[in-house]
Amino acid sequence: MDDIDAMFSDLLGEMDLLTQSLGVETVPPASPSTSTKELNFSIGFTDLNESLNELEDNDLDALMADLVADLSATEEKLAAEMGTQKEPSPPPQHLPPSGGSRLSSPASSAASLSPPPPPQKSKPSKEDIEAQIKADKIKLALEKLKEAKVKKLVVKVLMNDGSSKTLMVDERQTVREVLDNLFEKTHCDCNVDWSLCETNPELQLERGFEDHENLVEPLSAWTRDSENKVLFQERQDKYEVFKNPQNYYLWKKNKKALQEIKDRDKELLIQENFCGTSIIVPDLEGALYLKEDGKKSWKQRLFQLRASGIYYVPKGKSKSSRDLVCFVQFDNVNVYYGKDFKSKYKAPTDFCFVLKHPQIQKESQYIKYLCCDDASSLNLWVTGIRIAKYGVAMYENYKTAMKKAAVTSVWTNRSTPSSSNQSTPSPTIKGSEKHHLPFQMMIVYKLTLRFTLLTQDFGNASPAPPPPPPPPLNEILPPPPPDPVLPPPPPSLPAKKTSPLPTNFPPPPPAMDSLPPPPLPPPVEDTSEAPPDFLPPPPPAAGFGSLPPPPPMMNSLPPPPPPACFGGVDQSLPPPPPDPGFLPPPPPQMLQGGGAGAPPPPPPPPPPPVAAPRAAIQPAGSVKKMPPPPPKRTTPSLHGGGGGGGGGGGDFMSELMKAMQKKRSDQ
Amino acid sequence: MAVWDLSVIVEDLGVDAPPLTIGVTSDLHIGGVILKLVEKTQIKRDWSDHALWWEQKQQWLLRTAWTLEKCGIHADARLVFMPQHKPLRLGLPNGITLRLRASFSSPVFHTVLEICKMLNIRHPEELSLLRPLEEKKKKKDKDSVEEIYDLTEVPLTSVSQPCLYNGMPAHFADSPKTEAVYKMLSVTLQPPAPEAIAKLYRPASVVDKAHINSRWLDSSRSLMQQGIRDNDRLWLRFKYFAFHDMEPKYDAVRLTQLYEQARWSILLEDIDCTEEEMMLFGALQYHISKVSQSEPQMLTSSAAMDDLESALQCLEVKMEGESSSASEMLENMTAPVLNDYLKIFRPKRLTLKGYKQYWFKFQDTSISYFKSKEESIGEPIQQINLKGCEVAPDVNVAAQKFLIRLLIPAPEGMNEVYLRCENEQQYAQWMAACRLASKGKTLADSSFQSEIESIRTFLAMQKTNSGSQGNAPTDDSINTHSLVSPRYHKKYKAKQLTPRILEAYQNVAQLSLTDALMRFLQIWQALPDFGISYVVVRFKGSRKDEVLGIAPNRLIRIDLGVGDVVKTWRYNNMRQWNVNWDIRQVAIEFDGNVNIAFSCVTADCKIVHEFIGGYIFMSTRSREKGNTLNEELFHKLTGGHEAL
């Protein structure tokens, strides 16, 4: 039992650290808030304070859901352990239960982090057992440490319509995974053109991320006061080269011939250039304007694209390869589209691209500016550079995207309900998101969360949505119970609480107002060592049983989804400090609005068709699902009640803290 | 029927022996003639490989059932009775000459098939034979180098067995001598001496490059028919640059020889590349030669060994998984650290300050520095994360200058920082650490030690290079001039070249031998001019000579003077092509009523015809995954009028 106690205190310590680290991360961005308040014109948020105000309720819900999923998963595991501890043979069971809980936890993708259970001897001696336990504990601690090192960002993504979606992105996630996540959250048509791209307003640059890139890394290069944004949008140019390879590989031929090209010939071109032993880069050569270092003038030069880099022909020399001078190689630079360079840099045309190290964020002599004659040549060059830089990865990405697009229609319908079991709030998101299919997005703020939750499993569980294709299948098994239970809105929620899986949601309930948020300690690197000054662990299940059922309380709260829903689309642009307190609880109406398949602000054409089928396919389901929105939206009241202690960001953080304090006090 | 005398020269009796005369009738078939001949010689031996060669008609009489009448042979025919397989001196892509028995009677295409089977090269259809360049003058030392490798003893019948012994085809495992031959075939050679490269012929223009293509043998006729005699020299080369199904596991010889051909095409400027590309090729060659020396090659291609190896690997993985004990994990988590006094200099505008000494600490991917060792517990003066930075060496061993130039990205641009080390040892460690960090790897990475090693090797090379010229190079040092084409011998001194190659080397140093070979081939294949065979032609209606480039997927019309591409036609748009053998003109029709016609200036039109048909044949391979080579189709596509 000592072990269990130690484990539990360890767990509590972890949670505490989590709280603290959340708090800590909140502080720095908060300070510039006053000075940047007037930067409201930007769609992006300039600081955390503002961004938190700006956060859609359901965004917060989603975030909370992520976090709560962690917590609940943790507890679940503990419960499982407790259960097994009661059995006669305690110690060697230590690992197996964790395996069991792993199965039930929504997503355990990182197999690498979970070491295979040590070979079990049939009759271990007592010393062995003890040694084993000790080793296991150390291992566990180390794994936690490892997990703690995983960097996570909370990213706000803006959709085409100006609305936004907030997600937590873990540094191991690729853009593809984030896209899949967004597909699930937005119910777009999932075609291959959907991309994430970053904009840099200061340099007037824009770049679509490649699907195999990690998202966290480039975002980490942004400066703290960055106005950069992340957008979720359809980009024609993303995979155009695979749809119409002739425009890139036979660009010298006349346009008419290219239009008439047969599909078979397109395939052949892709075969030749992407499926051989070596990737062939389009044969590009032509005059481009180069902005001279530190000057305003643009000088024309003859450039050539090769697999090894961009070269130019020096004055008075031949075009032969040996005379070419290397202009840039691609190892350390990315290619960006320049926007409106005619006025910014007096460029000859507005068809400009830029090559720079991803970490450079401001004007610098190390940025190379190039200008093309027309849009098609710009497209050729940028795509050509991407092929040279990313090679076969681009083609692999495309194939993956195609597969995704093909299965999607079937899949989204299934996945929606299945994912809803992960946490209560997610149905909220789904429901409300449906109303603004068009999305465009931006990053809101960055927040590094150092998760020190119990084990890797739960760490992974937080970004549960990311690895979507496999999880749904697994998830489908557990979810069924909640789904049917969900529909009846508030009253049924308690019932759901007692259902097997989500039993131990640490309620993010209120009642904590009186508790001051814990002090925000300095950066927590030396985590893991748990301050064991917390109470002994009560059997969790019982503890929750005795909890004041949270849902009712929420009931009394104003339902939150409003701004996110269609009415709020416009509002979401300027920061409307969501005083959700007085927001009317209009779920039903909204539903009708959305269900009617007429999303009021639909800039891009694709959404409507999608919306319509969905409505058709599961009208009942969506109607039923709408109600849950109100669930555990505690933030508004907290927020209204005087904001958190930690600055503007407090409401989010303190909510979390309260959840945990609450838990503690219950114990 | 009247009996008449037929005299036949029997080669095996000696050059001066008089022809044997046998009495024949016109309805005697060839087989009967041979039988009579053999009886007459009274020599008991295996005559099965022998056949009759009709000298005036320059053709083999291989249909033994045909009668003399049907063949049109009369008493005046000069016939020679000789073996169909004769020794041939074969120049391989790696420059070595091999002596082996090849068929002089079957079409060259089939002869190459047999040769490749013996040499264990898959996809022989990609190779062919060509006449060597005329050797300018008889060199005195000619004989001393050649003829070391002899495979003529290998019985022809044993070649068909594909089984492997000791990691090589059975017929190589017979004797140490043949084992040596296999090693020569399957292991890359050390870089040639710079003088050797300089001595060899280098094409100076497209027209020069076109001339090599005039020397290809006709694949539908036999060697004998093309005037090749025993012990003549021929080159075996990859002719069609469409390499199908490259599989390092089975393609040891093929991969090695292809690499050698590619390497020489770079060194001899057969294919143009930029300076940066040349440095990377140089770095890869250096790496390949280093790794191939250390890796025991002979064992890698054995199937049995493969199984064992994979089994071992499997086991290893398991062990790793199971033994990841806490202490090991702890070790993994606490990365090693470098600590030392170094000097730092930040070249900013208007700073006159020189290098300042601090206590440096290298951890994870960051450098931090402190006033002194004693203060290293506190906050560092500065911490620099090297992830994504550029690292360049600035070293002069003679002057004892060991500088690491760092270009560190920051939001405002790149920051320049120089680190000065005291000695080689320190430099190698810190440089290796910087390199790894720039790629996001920590000191804990397994490549750290090998990175240090390779930096040391390069320092050693610089030492020997900077020494007096007469110094014999030590074993593991290579003259960097042997890694690049002669134009760079003139452009750079060896000690200027070394750091440039080292710079490129850091990106490839971790590759395995096979990966390095593959990378070399990939970069080679990605060159814009890769795979183009040139022929000088005269287009119908044009007054000047132009160059036709024949690539695996297209034909290119190139202006002879400027070298610009005038037009390209892709094979997949081709409707048909015809050769008018009387006026030696090739006519091609493409989709959309595009017709072109040209006569060939530097090469016979049969060669051009074969190239086009050959590439079309190559493109049919991918569809049917079958292993059997459709010889008939090849001849149909490339044979011309003789095949009909």
PDB file of N, CA, C and O in Angstrom, chain A residues 116 138-139 142 223 250 253 265 268-269 272 277-278 306 308 311 319 321-322 326 332 357 359-364 366, chain B residues 272-274 276-277 321 324 326 330 387-388 390 409-414 487 522 525-526 528 553 564 568 570 572:
ATOM      1  N   PRO A 116       8.204  -2.463 -23.403  1.00  0.00           N
ATOM      2  CA  PRO A 116       7.487  -3.725 -23.230  1.00  0.00           C
ATOM      3  C   PRO A 116       7.641  -4.206 -21.798  1.00  0.00           C
ATOM      4  O   PRO A 116       8.675  -3.938 -21.173  1.00  0.00           O
ATOM      5  N   ILE A 138      11.267   3.814 -10.989  1.00  0.00           N
ATOM      6  CA  ILE A 138      12.251   4.705 -11.594  1.00  0.00           C
ATOM      7  C   ILE A 138      11.929   4.907 -13.066  1.00  0.00           C
ATOM      8  O   ILE A 138      11.949   6.022 -13.591  1.00  0.00           O
ATOM      9  N   LYS A 139      11.590   3.808 -13.656  1.00  0.00           N
ATOM     10  CA  LYS A 139      11.271   3.860 -15.077  1.00  0.00           C
ATOM     11  C   LYS A 139      10.108   4.814 -15.330  1.00  0.00           C
ATOM     12  O   LYS A 139      10.143   5.663 -16.209  1.00  0.00           O
ATOM     13  N   LEU A 142      11.117   8.271 -15.048  1.00  0.00           N
ATOM     14  CA  LEU A 142      11.896   8.724 -16.195  1.00  0.00           C
ATOM     15  C   LEU A 142      11.012   8.960 -17.401  1.00  0.00           C
ATOM     16  O   LEU A 142      11.207   9.914 -18.151  1.00  0.00           O
ATOM     17  N   THR A 223       8.659  35.130 -32.938  1.00  0.00           N
ATOM     18  CA  THR A 223       9.009  35.944 -31.774  1.00  0.00           C
ATOM     19  C   THR A 223       7.777  36.090 -30.890  1.00  0.00           C
ATOM     20  O   THR A 223       6.652  35.838 -31.312  1.00  0.00           O
ATOM     21  N   LEU A 250       6.607  20.169 -68.436  1.00  0.00           N
ATOM     22  CA  LEU A 250       6.607  20.462 -69.873  1.00  0.00           C
ATOM     23  C   LEU A 250       6.204  21.911 -70.104  1.00  0.00           C
ATOM     24  O   LEU A 250       5.590  22.239 -71.106  1.00  0.00           O
ATOM     25  N   LYS A 253       6.291  23.783 -73.448  1.00  0.00           N
ATOM     26  CA  LYS A 253       5.397  23.473 -74.567  1.00  0.00           C
ATOM     27  C   LYS A 253       4.247  24.481 -74.579  1.00  0.00           C
ATOM     28  O   LYS A 253       3.965  25.138 -73.583  1.00  0.00           O
ATOM     29  N   ASP A 265      -0.657  10.273 -69.834  1.00  0.00           N
ATOM     30  CA  ASP A 265       0.623  10.966 -69.950  1.00  0.00           C
ATOM     31  C   ASP A 265       0.992  11.693 -68.664  1.00  0.00           C
ATOM     32  O   ASP A 265       2.159  11.824 -68.324  1.00  0.00           O
ATOM     33  N   LEU A 268       2.430   9.180 -66.458  1.00  0.00           N
ATOM     34  CA  LEU A 268       3.777   8.840 -66.905  1.00  0.00           C
ATOM     35  C   LEU A 268       4.775   9.884 -66.417  1.00  0.00           C
ATOM     36  O   LEU A 268       5.869   9.559 -65.953  1.00  0.00           O
ATOM     37  N   LEU A 269       4.361  11.150 -66.484  1.00  0.00           N
ATOM     38  CA  LEU A 269       5.252  12.219 -66.025  1.00  0.00           C
ATOM     39  C   LEU A 269       5.561  12.061 -64.545  1.00  0.00           C
ATOM     40  O   LEU A 269       6.696  12.240 -64.105  1.00  0.00           O
ATOM     41  N   GLU A 272       7.932   9.177 -64.096  1.00  0.00           N
ATOM     42  CA  GLU A 272       9.294   9.491 -64.507  1.00  0.00           C
ATOM     43  C   GLU A 272      10.005  10.360 -63.482  1.00  0.00           C
ATOM     44  O   GLU A 272      11.183  10.171 -63.210  1.00  0.00           O
ATOM     45  N   THR A 277      14.736   6.235 -59.243  1.00  0.00           N
ATOM     46  CA  THR A 277      15.694   6.214 -58.145  1.00  0.00           C
ATOM     47  C   THR A 277      15.963   7.615 -57.630  1.00  0.00           C
ATOM     48  O   THR A 277      16.367   7.801 -56.496  1.00  0.00           O
ATOM     49  N   SER A 278      15.757   8.572 -58.477  1.00  0.00           N
ATOM     50  CA  SER A 278      16.084   9.919 -58.068  1.00  0.00           C
ATOM     51  C   SER A 278      14.945  10.848 -58.484  1.00  0.00           C
ATOM     52  O   SER A 278      14.300  10.618 -59.494  1.00  0.00           O
ATOM     53  N   ARG A 306      18.380  23.698 -60.028  1.00  0.00           N
ATOM     54  CA  ARG A 306      18.920  22.345 -60.095  1.00  0.00           C
ATOM     55  C   ARG A 306      18.571  21.638 -58.800  1.00  0.00           C
ATOM     56  O   ARG A 306      18.211  22.291 -57.822  1.00  0.00           O
ATOM     57  N   SER A 308      20.422  20.573 -56.721  1.00  0.00           N
ATOM     58  CA  SER A 308      21.333  20.945 -55.653  1.00  0.00           C
ATOM     59  C   SER A 308      21.195  22.396 -55.206  1.00  0.00           C
ATOM     60  O   SER A 308      21.863  22.809 -54.266  1.00  0.00           O
ATOM     61  N   TYR A 311      21.136  28.448 -59.027  1.00  0.00           N
ATOM     62  CA  TYR A 311      22.392  28.991 -59.527  1.00  0.00           C
ATOM     63  C   TYR A 311      22.086  30.171 -60.442  1.00  0.00           C
ATOM     64  O   TYR A 311      20.972  30.318 -60.925  1.00  0.00           O
ATOM     65  N   LYS A 319      26.330  29.381 -70.236  1.00  0.00           N
ATOM     66  CA  LYS A 319      25.338  28.756 -69.373  1.00  0.00           C
ATOM     67  C   LYS A 319      25.768  27.360 -68.947  1.00  0.00           C
ATOM     68  O   LYS A 319      25.003  26.649 -68.325  1.00  0.00           O
ATOM     69  N   SER A 321      27.151  24.241 -67.040  1.00  0.00           N
ATOM     70  CA  SER A 321      27.025  23.973 -65.617  1.00  0.00           C
ATOM     71  C   SER A 321      28.254  24.405 -64.825  1.00  0.00           C
ATOM     72  O   SER A 321      28.152  24.907 -63.726  1.00  0.00           O
ATOM     73  N   ARG A 322      29.409  24.206 -65.418  1.00  0.00           N
ATOM     74  CA  ARG A 322      30.617  24.442 -64.630  1.00  0.00           C
ATOM     75  C   ARG A 322      30.852  25.908 -64.339  1.00  0.00           C
ATOM     76  O   ARG A 322      31.585  26.257 -63.428  1.00  0.00           O
ATOM     77  N   CYS A 326      26.692  29.308 -57.490  1.00  0.00           N
ATOM     78  CA  CYS A 326      25.624  28.896 -56.595  1.00  0.00           C
ATOM     79  C   CYS A 326      25.031  30.111 -55.898  1.00  0.00           C
ATOM     80  O   CYS A 326      25.748  30.901 -55.288  1.00  0.00           O
ATOM     81  N   ASN A 332      19.065  24.944 -45.606  1.00  0.00           N
ATOM     82  CA  ASN A 332      18.732  25.795 -44.467  1.00  0.00           C
ATOM     83  C   ASN A 332      17.715  26.886 -44.759  1.00  0.00           C
ATOM     84  O   ASN A 332      17.515  27.770 -43.944  1.00  0.00           O
ATOM     85  N   HIS A 357      16.066  31.604 -43.937  1.00  0.00           N
ATOM     86  CA  HIS A 357      16.095  30.639 -42.845  1.00  0.00           C
ATOM     87  C   HIS A 357      14.799  30.795 -42.056  1.00  0.00           C
ATOM     88  O   HIS A 357      14.372  31.914 -41.790  1.00  0.00           O
ATOM     89  N   GLN A 359      14.074  30.688 -39.144  1.00  0.00           N
ATOM     90  CA  GLN A 359      14.104  31.421 -37.870  1.00  0.00           C
ATOM     91  C   GLN A 359      14.189  32.929 -38.044  1.00  0.00           C
ATOM     92  O   GLN A 359      13.949  33.676 -37.108  1.00  0.00           O
ATOM     93  N   ILE A 360      14.563  33.375 -39.216  1.00  0.00           N
ATOM     94  CA  ILE A 360      14.627  34.825 -39.416  1.00  0.00           C
ATOM     95  C   ILE A 360      13.210  35.367 -39.522  1.00  0.00           C
ATOM     96  O   ILE A 360      12.412  34.881 -40.326  1.00  0.00           O
ATOM     97  N   GLN A 361      12.897  36.333 -38.698  1.00  0.00           N
ATOM     98  CA  GLN A 361      11.535  36.859 -38.639  1.00  0.00           C
ATOM     99  C   GLN A 361      11.456  38.333 -38.998  1.00  0.00           C
ATOM    100  O   GLN A 361      10.378  38.899 -39.076  1.00  0.00           O
ATOM    101  N   LYS A 362      12.600  38.962 -39.111  1.00  0.00           N
ATOM    102  CA  LYS A 362      12.580  40.397 -39.377  1.00  0.00           C
ATOM    103  C   LYS A 362      13.489  40.702 -40.559  1.00  0.00           C
ATOM    104  O   LYS A 362      14.271  39.846 -40.981  1.00  0.00           O
ATOM    105  N   GLU A 363      13.397  41.907 -41.041  1.00  0.00           N
ATOM    106  CA  GLU A 363      14.233  42.327 -42.158  1.00  0.00           C
ATOM    107  C   GLU A 363      15.696  41.995 -41.885  1.00  0.00           C
ATOM    108  O   GLU A 363      16.193  42.243 -40.791  1.00  0.00           O
ATOM    109  N   SER A 364      16.344  41.459 -42.878  1.00  0.00           N
ATOM    110  CA  SER A 364      17.732  41.091 -42.670  1.00  0.00           C
ATOM    111  C   SER A 364      18.415  40.919 -44.002  1.00  0.00           C
ATOM    112  O   SER A 364      17.801  40.589 -45.010  1.00  0.00           O
ATOM    113  N   TYR A 366      20.157  38.605 -44.727  1.00  0.00           N
ATOM    114  CA  TYR A 366      20.233  37.185 -45.041  1.00  0.00           C
ATOM    115  C   TYR A 366      18.977  36.674 -45.754  1.00  0.00           C
ATOM    116  O   TYR A 366      18.851  35.507 -46.039  1.00  0.00           O
TER     117      TYR A 366
ATOM    118  N   ASP B 272      28.293  17.376 -67.259  1.00  0.00           N
ATOM    119  CA  ASP B 272      28.645  18.619 -66.591  1.00  0.00           C
ATOM    120  C   ASP B 272      27.952  18.745 -65.256  1.00  0.00           C
ATOM    121  O   ASP B 272      26.810  18.328 -65.096  1.00  0.00           O
ATOM    122  N   CYS B 273      28.660  19.328 -64.305  1.00  0.00           N
ATOM    123  CA  CYS B 273      27.995  19.645 -63.042  1.00  0.00           C
ATOM    124  C   CYS B 273      28.589  20.926 -62.491  1.00  0.00           C
ATOM    125  O   CYS B 273      29.615  21.408 -62.977  1.00  0.00           O
ATOM    126  N   THR B 274      27.960  21.455 -61.479  1.00  0.00           N
ATOM    127  CA  THR B 274      28.448  22.692 -60.887  1.00  0.00           C
ATOM    128  C   THR B 274      29.530  22.375 -59.868  1.00  0.00           C
ATOM    129  O   THR B 274      29.727  21.221 -59.487  1.00  0.00           O
ATOM    130  N   GLU B 276      29.588  23.084 -56.704  1.00  0.00           N
ATOM    131  CA  GLU B 276      29.029  22.551 -55.458  1.00  0.00           C
ATOM    132  C   GLU B 276      28.729  21.067 -55.606  1.00  0.00           C
ATOM    133  O   GLU B 276      28.971  20.278 -54.702  1.00  0.00           O
ATOM    134  N   GLU B 277      28.190  20.714 -56.774  1.00  0.00           N
ATOM    135  CA  GLU B 277      27.876  19.311 -57.005  1.00  0.00           C
ATOM    136  C   GLU B 277      29.156  18.481 -57.072  1.00  0.00           C
ATOM    137  O   GLU B 277      29.228  17.376 -56.538  1.00  0.00           O
ATOM    138  N   GLY B 321      14.741  -3.585 -26.541  1.00  0.00           N
ATOM    139  CA  GLY B 321      13.456  -3.283 -25.949  1.00  0.00           C
ATOM    140  C   GLY B 321      13.375  -3.766 -24.521  1.00  0.00           C
ATOM    141  O   GLY B 321      12.918  -3.060 -23.633  1.00  0.00           O
ATOM    142  N   SER B 324      15.853  -2.087 -21.718  1.00  0.00           N
ATOM    143  CA  SER B 324      15.895  -0.656 -21.456  1.00  0.00           C
ATOM    144  C   SER B 324      15.617  -0.426 -19.980  1.00  0.00           C
ATOM    145  O   SER B 324      14.564   0.023 -19.574  1.00  0.00           O
ATOM    146  N   ALA B 326      16.104   0.959 -16.181  1.00  0.00           N
ATOM    147  CA  ALA B 326      16.026   2.331 -15.701  1.00  0.00           C
ATOM    148  C   ALA B 326      17.370   3.032 -15.833  1.00  0.00           C
ATOM    149  O   ALA B 326      17.447   4.178 -16.255  1.00  0.00           O
ATOM    150  N   LEU B 330      18.221   6.342 -17.829  1.00  0.00           N
ATOM    151  CA  LEU B 330      18.783   7.490 -17.137  1.00  0.00           C
ATOM    152  C   LEU B 330      19.975   8.007 -17.931  1.00  0.00           C
ATOM    153  O   LEU B 330      20.154   9.204 -18.122  1.00  0.00           O
ATOM    154  N   LYS B 387      20.865  24.790 -33.043  1.00  0.00           N
ATOM    155  CA  LYS B 387      19.988  24.064 -33.942  1.00  0.00           C
ATOM    156  C   LYS B 387      19.677  24.914 -35.176  1.00  0.00           C
ATOM    157  O   LYS B 387      19.269  26.055 -35.064  1.00  0.00           O
ATOM    158  N   GLY B 388      19.903  24.341 -36.320  1.00  0.00           N
ATOM    159  CA  GLY B 388      19.617  25.054 -37.570  1.00  0.00           C
ATOM    160  C   GLY B 388      20.693  26.027 -38.002  1.00  0.00           C
ATOM    161  O   GLY B 388      20.510  26.742 -38.975  1.00  0.00           O
ATOM    162  N   GLU B 390      24.538  27.302 -39.343  1.00  0.00           N
ATOM    163  CA  GLU B 390      25.516  26.833 -40.317  1.00  0.00           C
ATOM    164  C   GLU B 390      26.879  26.792 -39.656  1.00  0.00           C
ATOM    165  O   GLU B 390      27.261  27.705 -38.942  1.00  0.00           O
ATOM    166  N   PRO B 409      21.084  31.398 -36.764  1.00  0.00           N
ATOM    167  CA  PRO B 409      19.870  32.118 -37.138  1.00  0.00           C
ATOM    168  C   PRO B 409      19.184  32.721 -35.921  1.00  0.00           C
ATOM    169  O   PRO B 409      19.154  32.120 -34.854  1.00  0.00           O
ATOM    170  N   ALA B 410      18.677  33.909 -36.125  1.00  0.00           N
ATOM    171  CA  ALA B 410      17.911  34.581 -35.084  1.00  0.00           C
ATOM    172  C   ALA B 410      16.798  35.313 -35.811  1.00  0.00           C
ATOM    173  O   ALA B 410      16.865  35.466 -37.023  1.00  0.00           O
ATOM    174  N   PRO B 411      15.798  35.751 -35.075  1.00  0.00           N
ATOM    175  CA  PRO B 411      14.707  36.455 -35.771  1.00  0.00           C
ATOM    176  C   PRO B 411      15.197  37.631 -36.600  1.00  0.00           C
ATOM    177  O   PRO B 411      14.636  37.937 -37.631  1.00  0.00           O
ATOM    178  N   GLU B 412      16.276  38.262 -36.165  1.00  0.00           N
ATOM    179  CA  GLU B 412      16.737  39.462 -36.871  1.00  0.00           C
ATOM    180  C   GLU B 412      17.644  39.133 -38.032  1.00  0.00           C
ATOM    181  O   GLU B 412      18.081  40.019 -38.755  1.00  0.00           O
ATOM    182  N   GLY B 413      18.027  37.907 -38.182  1.00  0.00           N
ATOM    183  CA  GLY B 413      18.962  37.545 -39.237  1.00  0.00           C
ATOM    184  C   GLY B 413      19.927  36.515 -38.706  1.00  0.00           C
ATOM    185  O   GLY B 413      19.612  35.781 -37.782  1.00  0.00           O
ATOM    186  N   MET B 414      21.088  36.451 -39.321  1.00  0.00           N
ATOM    187  CA  MET B 414      22.054  35.455 -38.870  1.00  0.00           C
ATOM    188  C   MET B 414      23.140  36.139 -38.047  1.00  0.00           C
ATOM    189  O   MET B 414      23.648  37.185 -38.446  1.00  0.00           O
ATOM    190  N   ARG B 487      39.777  19.987 -64.108  1.00  0.00           N
ATOM    191  CA  ARG B 487      39.696  21.456 -64.119  1.00  0.00           C
ATOM    192  C   ARG B 487      39.842  22.028 -62.719  1.00  0.00           C
ATOM    193  O   ARG B 487      40.292  23.153 -62.539  1.00  0.00           O
ATOM    194  N   GLN B 522      21.984   8.840 -57.210  1.00  0.00           N
ATOM    195  CA  GLN B 522      20.819   9.732 -57.249  1.00  0.00           C
ATOM    196  C   GLN B 522      21.205  11.129 -57.699  1.00  0.00           C
ATOM    197  O   GLN B 522      20.535  11.736 -58.530  1.00  0.00           O
ATOM    198  N   GLN B 525      21.966  11.104 -61.269  1.00  0.00           N
ATOM    199  CA  GLN B 525      20.773  11.019 -62.106  1.00  0.00           C
ATOM    200  C   GLN B 525      19.948  12.290 -62.072  1.00  0.00           C
ATOM    201  O   GLN B 525      19.116  12.515 -62.939  1.00  0.00           O
ATOM    202  N   ALA B 526      20.146  13.102 -61.041  1.00  0.00           N
ATOM    203  CA  ALA B 526      19.372  14.338 -60.956  1.00  0.00           C
ATOM    204  C   ALA B 526      20.031  15.471 -61.733  1.00  0.00           C
ATOM    205  O   ALA B 526      19.470  16.554 -61.838  1.00  0.00           O
ATOM    206  N   PRO B 528      20.920  17.789 -64.709  1.00  0.00           N
ATOM    207  CA  PRO B 528      20.038  18.090 -65.850  1.00  0.00           C
ATOM    208  C   PRO B 528      20.422  17.340 -67.119  1.00  0.00           C
ATOM    209  O   PRO B 528      19.555  16.981 -67.907  1.00  0.00           O
ATOM    210  N   ASN B 553      13.466   9.244 -71.967  1.00  0.00           N
ATOM    211  CA  ASN B 553      12.051   9.492 -72.217  1.00  0.00           C
ATOM    212  C   ASN B 553      11.779  10.454 -73.361  1.00  0.00           C
ATOM    213  O   ASN B 553      10.645  10.756 -73.655  1.00  0.00           O
ATOM    214  N   ASP B 564      21.950  25.282 -76.923  1.00  0.00           N
ATOM    215  CA  ASP B 564      20.591  25.424 -76.400  1.00  0.00           C
ATOM    216  C   ASP B 564      19.678  24.317 -76.890  1.00  0.00           C
ATOM    217  O   ASP B 564      19.818  23.838 -78.004  1.00  0.00           O
ATOM    218  N   THR B 568      12.001  19.503 -77.836  1.00  0.00           N
ATOM    219  CA  THR B 568      12.025  18.135 -77.312  1.00  0.00           C
ATOM    220  C   THR B 568      10.769  17.402 -77.758  1.00  0.00           C
ATOM    221  O   THR B 568       9.694  17.980 -77.879  1.00  0.00           O
ATOM    222  N   ARG B 570       8.702  13.773 -76.828  1.00  0.00           N
ATOM    223  CA  ARG B 570       8.664  12.647 -75.898  1.00  0.00           C
ATOM    224  C   ARG B 570       8.231  11.366 -76.614  1.00  0.00           C
ATOM    225  O   ARG B 570       7.398  11.394 -77.501  1.00  0.00           O
ATOM    226  N   ASN B 572       6.416   9.045 -75.563  1.00  0.00           N
ATOM    227  CA  ASN B 572       5.026   8.622 -75.396  1.00  0.00           C
ATOM    228  C   ASN B 572       4.078   9.352 -76.353  1.00  0.00           C
ATOM    229  O   ASN B 572       2.913   9.011 -76.445  1.00  0.00           O
TER     230      ASN B 572
END
